[in-house]
mmCIF file of C-alpha atoms in Angstrom:
data_model
loop_
_atom_site.group_PDB
_atom_site.id
_atom_site.type_symbol
_atom_site.label_atom_id
_atom_site.label_comp_id
_atom_site.label_asym_id
_atom_site.label_seq_id
_atom_site.Cartn_x
_atom_site.Cartn_y
_atom_site.Cartn_z
ATOM 1 C CA MET A 19 -27.924 17.080 74.104
ATOM 2 C CA ALA A 20 -25.363 20.245 73.637
ATOM 3 C CA ASP A 21 -24.188 22.126 76.237
ATOM 4 C CA VAL A 22 -25.865 25.353 76.222
ATOM 5 C CA LEU A 23 -23.421 27.870 77.976
ATOM 6 C CA PRO A 24 -21.270 28.280 75.080
ATOM 7 C CA LEU A 25 -24.322 29.254 73.015
ATOM 8 C CA VAL A 26 -25.550 31.646 76.149
ATOM 9 C CA GLU A 27 -22.094 33.306 76.110
ATOM 10 C CA ALA A 28 -21.970 33.672 72.424
ATOM 11 C CA ARG A 29 -25.427 35.447 72.692
ATOM 12 C CA LEU A 30 -24.409 37.829 75.420
ATOM 13 C CA ARG A 31 -20.868 38.851 73.289
ATOM 14 C CA THR A 32 -23.177 39.404 70.255
ATOM 15 C CA ALA A 33 -25.483 41.680 72.446
ATOM 16 C CA LEU A 34 -23.036 43.344 74.712
ATOM 17 C CA GLY A 35 -19.354 43.088 73.257
ATOM 18 C CA GLU A 36 -16.529 41.346 74.759
ATOM 19 C CA PRO A 37 -16.640 41.069 78.504
ATOM 20 C CA ASP A 38 -13.686 42.627 79.931
ATOM 21 C CA ALA A 39 -13.668 40.594 83.212
ATOM 22 C CA ARG A 40 -15.200 37.392 84.794
ATOM 23 C CA ALA A 41 -15.503 35.723 87.804
ATOM 24 C CA ALA A 42 -16.459 32.076 89.035
ATOM 25 C CA VAL A 43 -18.263 31.111 92.119
ATOM 26 C CA THR A 44 -19.284 27.642 93.201
ATOM 27 C CA PHE A 45 -21.746 27.010 96.194
ATOM 28 C CA LEU A 46 -21.796 23.473 97.737
ATOM 29 C CA GLY A 47 -23.900 21.162 95.659
ATOM 30 C CA THR A 48 -24.551 23.392 92.620
ATOM 31 C CA ASP A 49 -22.892 24.054 89.268
ATOM 32 C CA ARG A 50 -20.403 26.778 88.589
ATOM 33 C CA ILE A 51 -21.949 30.149 88.103
ATOM 34 C CA GLU A 52 -19.893 32.789 86.037
ATOM 35 C CA VAL A 53 -20.517 36.739 86.462
ATOM 36 C CA LEU A 54 -19.145 38.481 83.101
ATOM 37 C CA ARG A 55 -18.697 42.366 83.088
ATOM 38 C CA PHE A 56 -19.415 44.380 80.066
ATOM 39 C CA GLN A 57 -18.188 47.916 79.937
ATOM 40 C CA GLN A 58 -20.424 49.991 77.278
ATOM 41 C CA GLY A 59 -19.521 53.811 77.459
ATOM 42 C CA ASP A 60 -20.782 54.872 81.481
ATOM 43 C CA ILE A 61 -22.721 51.716 81.441
ATOM 44 C CA VAL A 62 -21.544 48.413 83.036
ATOM 45 C CA ARG A 63 -23.695 45.042 83.009
ATOM 46 C CA TYR A 64 -23.061 41.918 84.706
ATOM 47 C CA ALA A 65 -24.464 39.183 83.318
ATOM 48 C CA THR A 66 -24.729 35.561 84.682
ATOM 49 C CA LEU A 67 -23.425 32.362 83.129
ATOM 50 C CA GLY A 68 -24.602 28.986 84.553
ATOM 51 C CA MET A 69 -27.985 29.419 85.873
ATOM 52 C CA SER A 70 -29.454 28.520 82.247
ATOM 53 C CA ALA A 71 -27.429 24.953 82.243
ATOM 54 C CA GLN A 72 -30.103 23.178 83.985
ATOM 55 C CA PRO A 73 -33.922 24.406 83.546
ATOM 56 C CA MET A 74 -35.802 25.452 86.496
ATOM 57 C CA ASN A 75 -38.370 23.101 87.931
ATOM 58 C CA ASP A 76 -41.439 23.558 89.846
ATOM 59 C CA PRO A 77 -40.380 23.268 93.503
ATOM 60 C CA ASN A 78 -43.525 21.179 94.344
ATOM 61 C CA ALA A 79 -42.671 18.591 91.389
ATOM 62 C CA MET A 80 -42.010 15.079 92.762
ATOM 63 C CA VAL A 81 -39.000 14.528 90.394
ATOM 64 C CA ALA A 82 -36.748 17.287 88.362
ATOM 65 C CA ASP A 83 -37.403 17.251 84.603
ATOM 66 C CA PRO A 84 -33.653 17.615 83.177
ATOM 67 C CA VAL A 85 -34.755 18.708 79.901
ATOM 68 C CA LYS A 86 -38.044 20.715 79.845
ATOM 69 C CA GLY A 87 -38.577 24.017 81.760
ATOM 70 C CA PRO A 88 -37.455 27.395 81.621
ATOM 71 C CA ARG A 89 -33.817 28.630 81.498
ATOM 72 C CA ALA A 90 -32.660 32.017 82.314
ATOM 73 C CA GLU A 91 -29.503 34.052 83.038
ATOM 74 C CA LEU A 92 -29.566 37.510 84.884
ATOM 75 C CA VAL A 93 -28.362 41.050 83.657
ATOM 76 C CA LEU A 94 -27.858 43.781 85.862
ATOM 77 C CA SER A 95 -26.923 47.219 84.483
ATOM 78 C CA VAL A 96 -25.498 50.214 86.598
ATOM 79 C CA ARG A 97 -23.555 53.579 85.823
ATOM 80 C CA ALA A 98 -19.904 53.061 86.069
ATOM 81 C CA GLY A 99 -17.687 54.911 88.474
ATOM 82 C CA LEU A 100 -20.377 55.979 91.256
ATOM 83 C CA ALA A 101 -19.875 52.830 93.588
ATOM 84 C CA ASP A 102 -17.747 49.959 93.905
ATOM 85 C CA THR A 103 -20.468 47.732 91.963
ATOM 86 C CA ASP A 104 -17.757 45.074 90.916
ATOM 87 C CA LYS A 105 -18.790 43.630 94.383
ATOM 88 C CA VAL A 106 -22.158 42.421 92.770
ATOM 89 C CA LEU A 107 -20.475 39.715 91.752
ATOM 90 C CA ARG A 108 -20.959 37.555 94.556
ATOM 91 C CA PRO A 109 -24.835 38.319 95.164
ATOM 92 C CA LEU A 110 -25.262 38.052 91.361
ATOM 93 C CA ALA A 111 -24.085 34.428 91.608
ATOM 94 C CA VAL A 112 -26.197 33.768 94.501
ATOM 95 C CA LEU A 113 -29.183 34.962 92.813
ATOM 96 C CA ALA A 114 -28.133 32.709 89.862
ATOM 97 C CA ALA A 115 -27.901 29.663 92.046
ATOM 98 C CA SER A 116 -31.484 30.322 93.711
ATOM 99 C CA PRO A 117 -33.211 28.040 91.494
ATOM 100 C CA GLN A 118 -30.667 25.037 92.167
ATOM 101 C CA VAL A 119 -30.374 25.668 95.541
ATOM 102 C CA GLU A 120 -33.769 26.639 96.861
ATOM 103 C CA GLY A 121 -35.649 25.592 94.089
ATOM 104 C CA VAL A 122 -37.598 28.366 92.786
ATOM 105 C CA ILE A 123 -38.311 29.596 89.377
ATOM 106 C CA VAL A 124 -37.176 32.941 88.660
ATOM 107 C CA ALA A 125 -39.316 35.155 86.361
ATOM 108 C CA PRO A 126 -40.550 38.381 85.527
ATOM 109 C CA GLY A 127 -42.314 40.099 88.191
ATOM 110 C CA ALA A 128 -40.562 38.346 90.977
ATOM 111 C CA SER A 129 -38.538 39.827 93.596
ATOM 112 C CA LEU A 130 -35.409 38.048 94.763
ATOM 113 C CA ASP A 131 -33.305 39.352 97.835
ATOM 114 C CA VAL A 132 -29.808 38.647 98.868
ATOM 115 C CA GLY A 133 -29.987 39.767 102.543
ATOM 116 C CA GLU A 134 -27.132 41.978 102.159
ATOM 117 C CA THR A 135 -26.514 45.142 100.247
ATOM 118 C CA LEU A 136 -25.739 44.419 96.558
ATOM 119 C CA TRP A 137 -22.357 46.288 96.971
ATOM 120 C CA PRO A 138 -20.547 48.160 99.915
ATOM 121 C CA GLY A 139 -22.893 51.424 100.628
ATOM 122 C CA ALA A 140 -25.696 50.052 98.094
ATOM 123 C CA PRO A 141 -29.214 51.252 99.334
ATOM 124 C CA PHE A 142 -30.289 47.924 97.566
ATOM 125 C CA THR A 143 -30.765 44.291 99.185
ATOM 126 C CA SER A 144 -33.369 43.131 96.671
ATOM 127 C CA VAL A 145 -33.792 43.305 92.782
ATOM 128 C CA LEU A 146 -37.075 43.275 90.617
ATOM 129 C CA VAL A 147 -36.821 40.749 87.894
ATOM 130 C CA ALA A 148 -38.084 42.651 84.586
ATOM 131 C CA GLU A 149 -39.113 41.240 81.196
ATOM 132 C CA PRO A 150 -36.566 39.712 78.947
ATOM 133 C CA GLY A 151 -36.002 40.980 75.253
ATOM 134 C CA GLY A 152 -34.990 44.226 75.383
ATOM 135 C CA LEU A 153 -31.194 44.128 75.895
ATOM 136 C CA VAL A 154 -30.471 40.471 74.967
ATOM 137 C CA GLU A 155 -32.645 38.526 72.771
ATOM 138 C CA ASP A 156 -34.032 35.227 73.872
ATOM 139 C CA LEU A 157 -31.642 32.242 72.928
ATOM 140 C CA GLU A 158 -33.902 29.604 71.014
ATOM 141 C CA LEU A 159 -32.754 25.859 71.592
ATOM 142 C CA ASP A 160 -33.045 22.779 69.895
ATOM 143 C CA GLU A 161 -36.637 21.141 70.777
ATOM 144 C CA PRO A 162 -37.647 19.937 73.379
ATOM 145 C CA LEU A 163 -35.373 22.412 75.138
ATOM 146 C CA ASP A 164 -36.931 25.832 76.458
ATOM 147 C CA PRO A 165 -35.342 29.119 75.188
ATOM 148 C CA VAL A 166 -32.954 30.620 77.246
ATOM 149 C CA ARG A 167 -34.313 34.348 78.553
ATOM 150 C CA PHE A 168 -31.948 36.873 79.974
ATOM 151 C CA LEU A 169 -33.991 38.869 82.749
ATOM 152 C CA PRO A 170 -32.970 42.035 83.380
ATOM 153 C CA LEU A 171 -32.649 42.956 87.341
ATOM 154 C CA LEU A 172 -33.997 46.506 88.819
ATOM 155 C CA PRO A 173 -32.273 47.112 92.040
ATOM 156 C CA MET A 174 -35.022 47.946 94.865
ATOM 157 C CA THR A 175 -34.823 49.721 97.965
ATOM 158 C CA ALA A 176 -36.089 48.299 101.192
ATOM 159 C CA ASN A 177 -39.441 50.718 101.151
ATOM 160 C CA GLU A 178 -39.946 49.923 97.240
ATOM 161 C CA ALA A 179 -39.591 45.986 97.856
ATOM 162 C CA ALA A 180 -42.220 46.483 100.796
ATOM 163 C CA TRP A 181 -44.551 48.666 98.565
ATOM 164 C CA LYS A 182 -44.072 46.005 95.558
ATOM 165 C CA ARG A 183 -45.218 43.092 97.851
ATOM 166 C CA VAL A 184 -48.330 45.075 98.387
ATOM 167 C CA HIS A 185 -49.099 46.912 94.872
ATOM 168 C CA GLY A 186 -47.294 44.649 92.477
ATOM 169 C CA ALA A 187 -44.415 44.868 90.175
ATOM 170 C CA GLN A 188 -46.593 46.719 87.592
ATOM 171 C CA ALA A 189 -47.226 49.669 89.880
ATOM 172 C CA LEU A 190 -43.802 49.828 91.187
ATOM 173 C CA GLN A 191 -42.376 50.223 87.451
ATOM 174 C CA GLU A 192 -45.106 52.534 86.479
ATOM 175 C CA ARG A 193 -43.913 54.701 89.986
ATOM 176 C CA TRP A 194 -40.162 54.564 88.783
ATOM 177 C CA LEU A 195 -41.528 55.685 85.191
ATOM 178 C CA THR A 196 -43.732 58.656 86.480
ATOM 179 C CA SER A 197 -40.989 59.763 88.533
ATOM 180 C CA GLY A 198 -38.297 59.687 86.050
ATOM 181 C CA THR A 199 -35.995 57.115 88.078
ATOM 182 C CA ASP A 200 -32.826 56.419 86.749
ATOM 183 C CA LEU A 201 -33.042 52.554 87.647
ATOM 184 C CA ARG A 202 -29.266 52.359 86.564
ATOM 185 C CA ASP A 203 -27.953 54.853 89.396
ATOM 186 C CA PRO A 204 -26.074 52.778 91.762
ATOM 187 C CA ALA A 205 -26.574 55.372 94.645
ATOM 188 C CA ARG A 206 -30.204 56.270 93.743
ATOM 189 C CA ARG A 207 -32.837 56.787 96.361
ATOM 190 C CA SER A 208 -35.989 55.501 96.747
ATOM 191 C CA VAL A 209 -38.629 56.708 94.481
ATOM 192 C CA PRO A 210 -41.396 58.539 96.315
ATOM 193 C CA LEU A 211 -44.246 56.201 97.092
ATOM 194 C CA GLU A 212 -47.126 58.106 98.970
#
């Protein structure tokens, strides 16, 4: 079985260019997770590398399937120079390790919370997992492996996360859209939720 990570990194480079920085984090009992940083004009993108090495498995399954199951990496895009967003590397690695550590399946519409600010002074401790396919196309793998999906992360304020729990991901995304919210602004305020 081919190692998927070189293929994942090649797909990220094709879509986002050459990374200008990378960091690696290893948590006890997990595989190494890297976070790559890509600068594109006034946008900086952070992408995980390592989450897709193993498929995500249903936490209720008796035995984890080493081959079948969804695979994903996470991508966060923010405006450069407005906050010390490079400190997001560890929280991103924590989120990418969550399928191995907590046995969760990360999928569009899910909320992920790191329990601390994403970077110093950030109004966000959680993210909404958005639909893949826009920025980085899915990476098809040989059968029987599932494709690797590149899931965009949208930072949420505590109020937005609470509102999303009640009304759902689609309703929150519509609220952001109708308010013209700049989801890449690392210092943005919560969208009006009344």
